[in-house]
Coordinates of N, CA and C in Angstrom, one line a residue:
X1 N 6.1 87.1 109.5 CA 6.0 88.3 110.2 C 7.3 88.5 111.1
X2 N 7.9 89.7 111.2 CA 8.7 90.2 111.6 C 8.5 89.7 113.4
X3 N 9.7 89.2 113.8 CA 9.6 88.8 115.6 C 10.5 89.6 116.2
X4 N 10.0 90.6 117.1 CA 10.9 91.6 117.4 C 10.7 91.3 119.4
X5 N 12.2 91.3 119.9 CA 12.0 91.2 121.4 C 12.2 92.4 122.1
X6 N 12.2 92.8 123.1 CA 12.9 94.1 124.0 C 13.3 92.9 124.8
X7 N 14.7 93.8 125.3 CA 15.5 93.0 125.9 C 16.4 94.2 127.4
X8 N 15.2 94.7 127.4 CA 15.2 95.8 128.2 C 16.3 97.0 127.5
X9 N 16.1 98.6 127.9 CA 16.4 99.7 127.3 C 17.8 99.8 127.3
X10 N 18.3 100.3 125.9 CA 19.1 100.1 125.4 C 20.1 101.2 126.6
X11 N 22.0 100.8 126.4 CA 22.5 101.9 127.1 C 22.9 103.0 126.4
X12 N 23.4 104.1 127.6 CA 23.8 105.7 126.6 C 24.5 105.5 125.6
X13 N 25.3 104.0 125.6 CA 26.5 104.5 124.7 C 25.9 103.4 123.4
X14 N 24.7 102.5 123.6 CA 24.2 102.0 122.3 C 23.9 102.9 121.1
X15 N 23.7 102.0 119.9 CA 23.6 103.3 118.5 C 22.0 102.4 117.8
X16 N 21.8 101.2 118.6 CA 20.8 101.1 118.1 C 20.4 99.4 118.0
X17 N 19.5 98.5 117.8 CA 19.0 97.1 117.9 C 20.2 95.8 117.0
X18 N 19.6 95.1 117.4 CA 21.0 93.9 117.2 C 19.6 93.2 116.1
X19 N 20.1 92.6 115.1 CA 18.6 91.7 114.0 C 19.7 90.8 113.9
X20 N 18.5 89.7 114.2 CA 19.3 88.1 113.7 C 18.2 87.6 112.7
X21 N 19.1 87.1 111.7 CA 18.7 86.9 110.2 C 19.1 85.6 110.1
X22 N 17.8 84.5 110.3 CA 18.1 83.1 110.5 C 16.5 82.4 110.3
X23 N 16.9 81.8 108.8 CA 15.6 81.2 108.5 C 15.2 79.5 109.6
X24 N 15.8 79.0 110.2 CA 15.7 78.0 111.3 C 15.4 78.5 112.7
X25 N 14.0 78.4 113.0 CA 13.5 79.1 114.2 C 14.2 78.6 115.5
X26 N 14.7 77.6 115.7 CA 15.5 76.9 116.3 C 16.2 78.0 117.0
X27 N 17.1 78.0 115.6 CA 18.5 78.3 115.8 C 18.6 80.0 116.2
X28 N 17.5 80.6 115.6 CA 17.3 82.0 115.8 C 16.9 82.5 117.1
X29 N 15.8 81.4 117.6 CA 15.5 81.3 119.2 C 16.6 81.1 120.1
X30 N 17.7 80.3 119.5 CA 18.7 80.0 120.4 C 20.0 81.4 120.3
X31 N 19.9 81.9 119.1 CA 21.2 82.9 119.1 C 20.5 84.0 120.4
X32 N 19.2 84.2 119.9 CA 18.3 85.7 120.6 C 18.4 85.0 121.9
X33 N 18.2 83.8 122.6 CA 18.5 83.9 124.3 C 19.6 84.2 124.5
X34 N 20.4 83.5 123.8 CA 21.8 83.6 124.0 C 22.0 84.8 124.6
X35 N 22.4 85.8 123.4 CA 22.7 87.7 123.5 C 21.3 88.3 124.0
X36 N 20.5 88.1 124.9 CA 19.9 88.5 125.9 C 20.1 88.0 127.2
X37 N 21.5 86.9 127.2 CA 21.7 86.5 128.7 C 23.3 87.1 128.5
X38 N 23.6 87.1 127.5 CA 24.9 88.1 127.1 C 25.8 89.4 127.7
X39 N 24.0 89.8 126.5 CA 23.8 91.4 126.7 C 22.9 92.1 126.7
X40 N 22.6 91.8 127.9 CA 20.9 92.3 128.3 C 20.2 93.4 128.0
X41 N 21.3 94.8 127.9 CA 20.6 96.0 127.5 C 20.1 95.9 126.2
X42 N 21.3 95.0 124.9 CA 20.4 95.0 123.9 C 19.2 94.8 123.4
X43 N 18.6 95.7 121.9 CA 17.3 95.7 121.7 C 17.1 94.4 120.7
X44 N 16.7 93.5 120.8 CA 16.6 92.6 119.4 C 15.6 92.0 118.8
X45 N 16.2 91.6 117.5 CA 14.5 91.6 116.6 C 15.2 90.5 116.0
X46 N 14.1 89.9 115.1 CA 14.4 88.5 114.1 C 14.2 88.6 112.8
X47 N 14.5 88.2 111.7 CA 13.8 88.2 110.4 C 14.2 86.6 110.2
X48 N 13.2 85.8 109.2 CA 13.3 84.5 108.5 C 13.9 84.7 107.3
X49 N 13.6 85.8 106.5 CA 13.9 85.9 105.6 C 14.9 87.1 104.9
X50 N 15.7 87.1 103.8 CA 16.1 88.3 103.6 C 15.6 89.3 102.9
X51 N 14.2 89.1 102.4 CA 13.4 90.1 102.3 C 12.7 90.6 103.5
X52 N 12.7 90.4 104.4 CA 11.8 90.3 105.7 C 13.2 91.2 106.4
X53 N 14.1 90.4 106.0 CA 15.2 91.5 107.2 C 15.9 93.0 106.2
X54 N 15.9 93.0 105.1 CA 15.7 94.0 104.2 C 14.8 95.6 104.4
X55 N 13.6 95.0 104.6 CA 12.5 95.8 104.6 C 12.8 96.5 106.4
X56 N 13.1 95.4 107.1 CA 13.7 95.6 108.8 C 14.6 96.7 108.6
X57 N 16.0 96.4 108.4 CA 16.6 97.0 108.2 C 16.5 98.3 107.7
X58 N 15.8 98.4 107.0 CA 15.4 100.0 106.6 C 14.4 100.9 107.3
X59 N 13.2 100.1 108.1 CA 12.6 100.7 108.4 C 12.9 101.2 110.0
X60 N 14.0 100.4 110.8 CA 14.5 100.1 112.2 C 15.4 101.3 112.1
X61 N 16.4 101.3 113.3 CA 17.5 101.4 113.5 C 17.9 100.7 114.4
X62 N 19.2 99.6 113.7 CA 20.0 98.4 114.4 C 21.5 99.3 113.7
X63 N 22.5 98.4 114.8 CA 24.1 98.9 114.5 C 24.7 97.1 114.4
X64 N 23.6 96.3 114.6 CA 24.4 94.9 114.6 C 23.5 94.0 113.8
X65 N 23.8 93.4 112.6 CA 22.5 92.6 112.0 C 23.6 91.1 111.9
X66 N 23.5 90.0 112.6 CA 24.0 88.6 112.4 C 23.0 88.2 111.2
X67 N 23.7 87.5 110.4 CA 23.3 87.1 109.1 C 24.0 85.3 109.2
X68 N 22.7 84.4 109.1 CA 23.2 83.0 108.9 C 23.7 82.6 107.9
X69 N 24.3 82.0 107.4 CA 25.0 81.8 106.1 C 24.8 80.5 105.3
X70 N 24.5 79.9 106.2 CA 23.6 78.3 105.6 C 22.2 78.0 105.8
X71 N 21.2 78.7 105.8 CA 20.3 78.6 105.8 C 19.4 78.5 104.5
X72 N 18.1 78.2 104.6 CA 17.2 77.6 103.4 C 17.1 78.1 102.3
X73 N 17.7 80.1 102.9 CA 17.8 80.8 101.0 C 19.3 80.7 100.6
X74 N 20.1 80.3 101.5 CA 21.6 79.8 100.9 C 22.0 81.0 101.0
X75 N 22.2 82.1 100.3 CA 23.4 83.4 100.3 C 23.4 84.3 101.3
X76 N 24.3 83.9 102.4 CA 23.9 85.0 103.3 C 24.2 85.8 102.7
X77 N 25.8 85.5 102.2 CA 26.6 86.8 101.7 C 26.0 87.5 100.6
X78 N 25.1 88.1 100.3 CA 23.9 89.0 99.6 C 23.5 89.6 100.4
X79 N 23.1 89.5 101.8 CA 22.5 89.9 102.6 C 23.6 91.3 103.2
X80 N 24.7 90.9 102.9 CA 25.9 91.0 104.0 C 26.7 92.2 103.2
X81 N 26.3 91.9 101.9 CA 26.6 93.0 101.0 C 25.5 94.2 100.9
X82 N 24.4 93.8 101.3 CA 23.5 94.8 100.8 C 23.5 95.8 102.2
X83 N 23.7 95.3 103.1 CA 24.3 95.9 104.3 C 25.6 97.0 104.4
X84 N 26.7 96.2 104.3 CA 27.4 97.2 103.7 C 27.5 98.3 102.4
X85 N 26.7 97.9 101.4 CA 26.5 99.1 100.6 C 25.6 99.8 101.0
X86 N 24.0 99.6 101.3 CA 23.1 100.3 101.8 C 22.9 101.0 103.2
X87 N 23.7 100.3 103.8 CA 23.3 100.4 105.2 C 24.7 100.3 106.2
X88 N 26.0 101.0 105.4 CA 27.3 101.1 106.1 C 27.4 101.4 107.7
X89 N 26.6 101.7 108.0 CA 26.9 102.2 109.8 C 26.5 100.8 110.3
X90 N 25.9 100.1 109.9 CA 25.5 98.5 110.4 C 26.8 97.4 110.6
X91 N 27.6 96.9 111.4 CA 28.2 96.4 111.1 C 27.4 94.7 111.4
X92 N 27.8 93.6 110.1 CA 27.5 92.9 109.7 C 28.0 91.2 110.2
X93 N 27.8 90.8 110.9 CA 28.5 89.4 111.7 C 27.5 88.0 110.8
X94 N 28.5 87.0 110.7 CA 28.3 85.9 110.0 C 28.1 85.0 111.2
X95 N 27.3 83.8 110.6 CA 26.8 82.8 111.4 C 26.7 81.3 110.7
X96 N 27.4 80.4 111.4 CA 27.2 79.2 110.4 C 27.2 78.3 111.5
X97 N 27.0 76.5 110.8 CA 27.1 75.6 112.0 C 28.6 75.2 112.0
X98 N 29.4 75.5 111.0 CA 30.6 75.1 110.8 C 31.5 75.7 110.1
X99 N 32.9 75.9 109.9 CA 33.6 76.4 109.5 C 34.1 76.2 108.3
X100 N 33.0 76.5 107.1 CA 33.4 75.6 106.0 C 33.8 77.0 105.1
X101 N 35.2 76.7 104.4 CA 35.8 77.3 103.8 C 34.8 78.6 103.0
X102 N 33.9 78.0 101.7 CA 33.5 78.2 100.9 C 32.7 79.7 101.7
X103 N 31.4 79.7 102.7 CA 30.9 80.0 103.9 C 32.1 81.1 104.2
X104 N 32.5 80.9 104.9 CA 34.0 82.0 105.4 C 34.5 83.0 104.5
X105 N 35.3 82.1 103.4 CA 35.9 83.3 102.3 C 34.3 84.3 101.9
X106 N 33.5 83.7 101.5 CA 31.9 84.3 100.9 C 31.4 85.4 102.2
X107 N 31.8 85.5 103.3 CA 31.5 86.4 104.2 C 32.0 87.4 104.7
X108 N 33.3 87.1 104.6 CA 34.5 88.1 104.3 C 34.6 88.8 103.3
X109 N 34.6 88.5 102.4 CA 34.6 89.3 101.0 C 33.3 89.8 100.5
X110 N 32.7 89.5 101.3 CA 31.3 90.5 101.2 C 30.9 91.8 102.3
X111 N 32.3 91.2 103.5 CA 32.1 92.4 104.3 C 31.7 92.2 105.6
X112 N 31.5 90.9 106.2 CA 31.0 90.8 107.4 C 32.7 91.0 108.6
X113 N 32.3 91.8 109.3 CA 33.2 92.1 110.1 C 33.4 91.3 111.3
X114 N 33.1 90.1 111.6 CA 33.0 89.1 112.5 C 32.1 87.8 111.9
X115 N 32.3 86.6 112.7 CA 32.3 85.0 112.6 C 31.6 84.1 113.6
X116 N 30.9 83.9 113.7 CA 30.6 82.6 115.1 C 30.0 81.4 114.6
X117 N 29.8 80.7 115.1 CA 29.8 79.0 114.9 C 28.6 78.4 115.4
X118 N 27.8 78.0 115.0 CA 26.5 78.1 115.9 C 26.7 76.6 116.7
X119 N 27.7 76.2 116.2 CA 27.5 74.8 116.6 C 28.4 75.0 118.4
X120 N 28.8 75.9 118.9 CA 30.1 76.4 119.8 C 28.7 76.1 120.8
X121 N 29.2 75.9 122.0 CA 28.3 75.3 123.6 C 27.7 76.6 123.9
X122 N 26.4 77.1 124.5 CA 25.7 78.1 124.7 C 26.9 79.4 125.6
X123 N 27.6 78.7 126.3 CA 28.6 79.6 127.5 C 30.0 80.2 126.2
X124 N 30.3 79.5 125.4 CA 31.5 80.1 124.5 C 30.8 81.0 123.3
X125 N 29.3 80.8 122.9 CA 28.2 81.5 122.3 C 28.0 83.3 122.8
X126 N 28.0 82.8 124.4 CA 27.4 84.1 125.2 C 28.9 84.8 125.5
X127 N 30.1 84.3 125.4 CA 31.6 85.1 125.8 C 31.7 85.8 124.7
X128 N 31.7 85.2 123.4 CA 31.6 85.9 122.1 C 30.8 87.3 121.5
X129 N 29.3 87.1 121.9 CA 28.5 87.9 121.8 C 28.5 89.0 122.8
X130 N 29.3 88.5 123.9 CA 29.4 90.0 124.6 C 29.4 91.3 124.4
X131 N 30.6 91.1 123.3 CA 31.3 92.0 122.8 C 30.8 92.6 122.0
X132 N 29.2 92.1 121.8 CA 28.6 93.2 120.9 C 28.1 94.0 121.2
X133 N 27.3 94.6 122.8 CA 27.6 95.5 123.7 C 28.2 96.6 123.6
X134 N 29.7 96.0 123.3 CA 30.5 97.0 123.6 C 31.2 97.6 122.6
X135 N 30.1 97.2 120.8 CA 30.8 97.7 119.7 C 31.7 96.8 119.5
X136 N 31.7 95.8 120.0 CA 33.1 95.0 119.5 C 32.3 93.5 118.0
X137 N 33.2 93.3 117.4 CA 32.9 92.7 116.6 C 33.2 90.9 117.1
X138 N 32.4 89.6 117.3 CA 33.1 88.6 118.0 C 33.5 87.9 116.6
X139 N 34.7 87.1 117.1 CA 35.2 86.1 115.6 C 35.3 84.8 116.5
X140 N 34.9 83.2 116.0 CA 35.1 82.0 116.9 C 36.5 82.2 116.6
X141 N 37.2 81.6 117.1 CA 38.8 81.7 117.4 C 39.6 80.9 116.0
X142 N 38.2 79.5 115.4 CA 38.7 78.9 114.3 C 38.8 79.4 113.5
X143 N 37.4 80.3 113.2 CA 37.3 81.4 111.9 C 38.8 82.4 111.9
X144 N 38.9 82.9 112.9 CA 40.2 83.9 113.1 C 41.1 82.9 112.5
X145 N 41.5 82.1 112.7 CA 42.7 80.9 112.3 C 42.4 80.7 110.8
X146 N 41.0 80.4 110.7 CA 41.2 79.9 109.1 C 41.4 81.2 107.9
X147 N 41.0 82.1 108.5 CA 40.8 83.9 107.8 C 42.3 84.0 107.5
X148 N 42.7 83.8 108.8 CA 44.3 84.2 108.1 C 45.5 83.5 107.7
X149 N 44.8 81.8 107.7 CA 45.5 81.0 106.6 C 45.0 81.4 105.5
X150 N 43.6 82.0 104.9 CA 43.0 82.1 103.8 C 43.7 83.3 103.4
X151 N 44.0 84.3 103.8 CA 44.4 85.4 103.6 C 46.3 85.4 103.1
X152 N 46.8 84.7 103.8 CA 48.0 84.0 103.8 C 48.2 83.2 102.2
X153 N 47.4 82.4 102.5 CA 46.9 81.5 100.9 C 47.1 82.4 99.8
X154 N 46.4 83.5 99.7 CA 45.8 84.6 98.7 C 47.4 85.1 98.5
X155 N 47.8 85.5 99.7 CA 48.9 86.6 99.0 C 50.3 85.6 98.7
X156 N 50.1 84.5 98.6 CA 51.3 83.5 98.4 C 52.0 83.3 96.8
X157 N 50.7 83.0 96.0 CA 51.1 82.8 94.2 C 51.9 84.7 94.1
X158 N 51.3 86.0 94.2 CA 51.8 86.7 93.8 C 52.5 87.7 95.0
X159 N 53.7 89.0 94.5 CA 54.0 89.7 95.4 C 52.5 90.7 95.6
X160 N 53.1 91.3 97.0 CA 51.5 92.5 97.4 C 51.8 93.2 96.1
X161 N 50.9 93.8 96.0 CA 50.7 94.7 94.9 C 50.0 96.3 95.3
X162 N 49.9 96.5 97.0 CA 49.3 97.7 97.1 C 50.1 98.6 97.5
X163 N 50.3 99.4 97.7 CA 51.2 100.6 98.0 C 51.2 100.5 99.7
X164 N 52.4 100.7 100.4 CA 52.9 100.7 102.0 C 52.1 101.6 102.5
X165 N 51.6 101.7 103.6 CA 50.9 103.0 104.1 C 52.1 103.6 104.4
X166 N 51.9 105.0 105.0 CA 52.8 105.7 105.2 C 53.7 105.3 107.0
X167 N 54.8 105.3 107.0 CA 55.3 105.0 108.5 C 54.8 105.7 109.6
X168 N 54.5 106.9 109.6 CA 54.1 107.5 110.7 C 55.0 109.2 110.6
X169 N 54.6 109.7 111.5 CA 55.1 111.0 111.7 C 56.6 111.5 111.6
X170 N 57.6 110.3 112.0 CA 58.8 110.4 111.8 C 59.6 109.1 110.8
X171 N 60.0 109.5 109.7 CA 60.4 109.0 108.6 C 61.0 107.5 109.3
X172 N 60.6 106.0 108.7 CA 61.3 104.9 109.2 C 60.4 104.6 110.3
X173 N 60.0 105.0 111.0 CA 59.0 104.7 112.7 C 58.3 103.8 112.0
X174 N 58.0 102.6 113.0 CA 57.0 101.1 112.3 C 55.6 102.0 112.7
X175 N 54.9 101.4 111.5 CA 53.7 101.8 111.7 C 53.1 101.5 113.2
X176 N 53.4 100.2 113.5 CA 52.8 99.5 114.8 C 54.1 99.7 116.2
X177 N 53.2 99.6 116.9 CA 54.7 99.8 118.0 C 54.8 98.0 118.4
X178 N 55.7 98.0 118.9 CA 56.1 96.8 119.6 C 54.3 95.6 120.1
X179 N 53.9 96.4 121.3 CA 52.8 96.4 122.0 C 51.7 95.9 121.1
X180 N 51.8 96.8 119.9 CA 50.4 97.1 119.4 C 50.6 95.6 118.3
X181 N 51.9 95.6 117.8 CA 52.4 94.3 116.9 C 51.8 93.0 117.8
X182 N 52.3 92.7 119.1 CA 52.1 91.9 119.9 C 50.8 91.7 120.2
X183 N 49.8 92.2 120.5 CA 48.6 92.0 120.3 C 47.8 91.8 119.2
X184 N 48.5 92.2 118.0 CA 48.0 92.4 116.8 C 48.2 90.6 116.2
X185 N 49.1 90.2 116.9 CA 49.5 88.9 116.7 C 48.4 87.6 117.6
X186 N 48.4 88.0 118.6 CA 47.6 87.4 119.2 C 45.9 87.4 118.8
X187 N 45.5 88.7 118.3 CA 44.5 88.5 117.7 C 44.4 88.0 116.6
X188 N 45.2 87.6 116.1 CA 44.8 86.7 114.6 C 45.1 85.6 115.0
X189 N 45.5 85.0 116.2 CA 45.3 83.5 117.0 C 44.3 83.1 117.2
X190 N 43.4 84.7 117.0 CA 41.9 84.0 117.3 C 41.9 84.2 118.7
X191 N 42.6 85.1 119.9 CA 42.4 85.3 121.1 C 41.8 86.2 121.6
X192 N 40.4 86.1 122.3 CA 39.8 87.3 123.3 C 40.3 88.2 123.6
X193 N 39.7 89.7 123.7 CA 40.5 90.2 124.6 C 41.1 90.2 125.6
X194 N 40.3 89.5 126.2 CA 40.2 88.7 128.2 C 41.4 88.1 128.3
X195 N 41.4 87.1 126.9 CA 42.6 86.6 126.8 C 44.1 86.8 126.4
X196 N 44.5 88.1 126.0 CA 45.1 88.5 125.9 C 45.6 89.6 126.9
X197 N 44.6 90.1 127.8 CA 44.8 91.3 129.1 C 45.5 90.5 129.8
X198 N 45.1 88.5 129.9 CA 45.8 87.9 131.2 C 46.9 87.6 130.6
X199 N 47.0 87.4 129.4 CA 48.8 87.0 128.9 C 49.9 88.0 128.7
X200 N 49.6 89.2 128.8 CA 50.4 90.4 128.6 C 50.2 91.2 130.0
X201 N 49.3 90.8 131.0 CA 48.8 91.2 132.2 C 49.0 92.4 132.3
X202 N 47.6 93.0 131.3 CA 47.2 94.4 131.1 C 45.8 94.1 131.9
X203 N 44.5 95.6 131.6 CA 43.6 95.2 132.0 C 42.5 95.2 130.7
X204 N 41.2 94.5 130.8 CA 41.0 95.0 129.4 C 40.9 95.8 128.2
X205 N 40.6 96.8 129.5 CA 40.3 98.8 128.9 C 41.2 98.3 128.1
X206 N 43.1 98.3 128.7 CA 43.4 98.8 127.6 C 44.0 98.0 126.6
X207 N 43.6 97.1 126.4 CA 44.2 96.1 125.1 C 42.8 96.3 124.4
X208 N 41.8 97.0 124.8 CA 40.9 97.5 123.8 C 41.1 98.9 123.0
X209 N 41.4 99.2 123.7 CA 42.8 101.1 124.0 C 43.6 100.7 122.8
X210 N 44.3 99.4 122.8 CA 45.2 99.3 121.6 C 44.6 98.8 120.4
X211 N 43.5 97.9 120.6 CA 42.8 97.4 119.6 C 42.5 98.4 118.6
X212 N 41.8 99.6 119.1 CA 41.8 100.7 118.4 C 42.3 101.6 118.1
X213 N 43.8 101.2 118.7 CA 44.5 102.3 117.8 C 45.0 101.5 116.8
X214 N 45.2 100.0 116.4 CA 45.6 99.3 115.9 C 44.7 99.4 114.7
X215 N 43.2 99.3 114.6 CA 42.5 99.8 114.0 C 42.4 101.3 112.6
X216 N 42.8 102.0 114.2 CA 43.2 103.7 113.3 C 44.0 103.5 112.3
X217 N 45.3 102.8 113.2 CA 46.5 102.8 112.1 C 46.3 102.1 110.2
X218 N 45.6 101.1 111.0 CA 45.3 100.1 109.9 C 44.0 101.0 108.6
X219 N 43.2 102.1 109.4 CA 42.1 102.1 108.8 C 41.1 101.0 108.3
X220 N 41.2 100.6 109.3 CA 39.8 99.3 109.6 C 38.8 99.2 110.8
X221 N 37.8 98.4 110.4 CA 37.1 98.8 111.6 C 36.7 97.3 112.4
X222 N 37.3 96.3 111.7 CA 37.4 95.0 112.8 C 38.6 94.3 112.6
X223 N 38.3 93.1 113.7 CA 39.3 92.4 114.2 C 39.9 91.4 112.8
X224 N 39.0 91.3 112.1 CA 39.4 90.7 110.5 C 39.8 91.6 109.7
X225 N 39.3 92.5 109.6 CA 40.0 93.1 108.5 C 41.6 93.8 109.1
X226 N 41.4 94.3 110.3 CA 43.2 94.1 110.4 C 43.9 93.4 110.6
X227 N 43.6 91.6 110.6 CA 44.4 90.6 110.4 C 44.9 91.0 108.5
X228 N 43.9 91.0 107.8 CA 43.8 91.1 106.5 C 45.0 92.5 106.1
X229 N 44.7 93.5 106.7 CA 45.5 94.7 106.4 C 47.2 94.0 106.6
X230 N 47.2 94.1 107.9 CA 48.6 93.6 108.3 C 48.9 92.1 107.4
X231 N 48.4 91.5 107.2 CA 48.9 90.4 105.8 C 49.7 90.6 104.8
X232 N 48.6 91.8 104.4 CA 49.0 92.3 103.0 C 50.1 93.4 103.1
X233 N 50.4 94.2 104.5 CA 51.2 94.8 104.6 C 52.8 94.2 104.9
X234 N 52.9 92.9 105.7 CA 53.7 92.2 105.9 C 54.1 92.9 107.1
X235 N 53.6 92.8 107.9 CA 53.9 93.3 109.0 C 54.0 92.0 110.2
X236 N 53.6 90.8 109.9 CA 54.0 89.9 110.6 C 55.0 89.1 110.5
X237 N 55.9 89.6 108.8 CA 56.9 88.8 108.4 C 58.5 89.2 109.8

């Protein structure tokens, strides 16, 4: 049976409940305190199964469904896809004990827009999940690191093969400006926002401000897939 918590009323600018999809009660008990000491306004529910979080998902409205990836029915990434095809306004975050290759590429390429580590200490758990609050997608810092050696890996045997986006409004202009390159860099280090406001000593607003324009530019809607964009674009070369 479906385990659903209130985690007191959601805020104006929520779009709707967070579902954690984790057949190990343990571990599902531990993600749900977690992102209720996180982020308290969120609403959150549980499924064991991915029939169980299927049926959820359609009958709810959630904007965040965490999906385990090693657990007892094995494919998260089925779950992760059925989300993204069915249920596109959902964005889809992966969950594992560890950072194993196989796990990662299979989450990514099914569409999960963020990564966490179940194995990471409850306080580096709750800094991560913040950000789902705030619409933001969390990635552990290793996942960020291994994404875009794996992505790096990919585009190495052949040249890109997609077509340049266009430069911008004035012929030759970088798509990215200076700023937005610079941070664009740092998030594929795998660094916080937090952590990047104090290293460029901005405030957070706005390296969130640029996060999303970095976003626009890119036509993506997380912190991985514009590592992945800018890869393939060669914009870090």
């Amino acid at each position: 049976m479906a385990n659903q918590i209130s985690a007191g009323s959601p805020g104006a600018g929520m779009r709707g409940g967070t579902l954690v999809v984790e057949g190990s009660p343990s571990v599902s008990e531990r993600m749900r305190r977690i992102l209720a000491m996180a982020a308290p306004r969120l609403q959150l529910a549980a499924a064991s199964t991915q029939a169980e979080a299927r049926f959820m998902l359609a009958a709810q409205a959630f904007s965040v469904v965490l999906v385990g990836m090693d657990g007892p029915e094995g494919d998260g990434a089925a779950l992760i896809r059925h989300v993204r095809i069915a249920h596109p306004h959902i964005d889809a975050i992966a969950m594992s004990e560890t950072d194993d290759d196989g796990l990662v590429g299979a989450a990514i390429a099914a569409g999960a827009v963020g990564y966490v580590l179940t194995e990471a200490d409850d306080a580096e758990l709750a800094f991560l999940l913040r950000s789902i609050e705030r619409g933001g997608a969390p990635v552990d810092s290793r996942i960020a690191r291994r994404i875009l050696g794996l992505f790096a890996a990919s585009a190495q045997p052949k040249p890109i093969a997609i077509q340049p986006m266009p430069a911008g409004p004035a012929e030759g202009k970088p798509l990215l400006s200076p700023r937005e390159l610079k941070v664009l860099r740092l998030i594929a280090q795998g660094w916080s926002n937090q952590q990047i406001a104090e290293a460029v000593s901005l405030s957070v607003n706005t390296i969130e401000f640029h996060a999303k324009n970095i976003y626009r530019k890119l036509s993506v809607k997380s912190r991985t897939q514009a590592v992945h964009q800018a890869t393939q674009q060669g914009l870090f070369n």
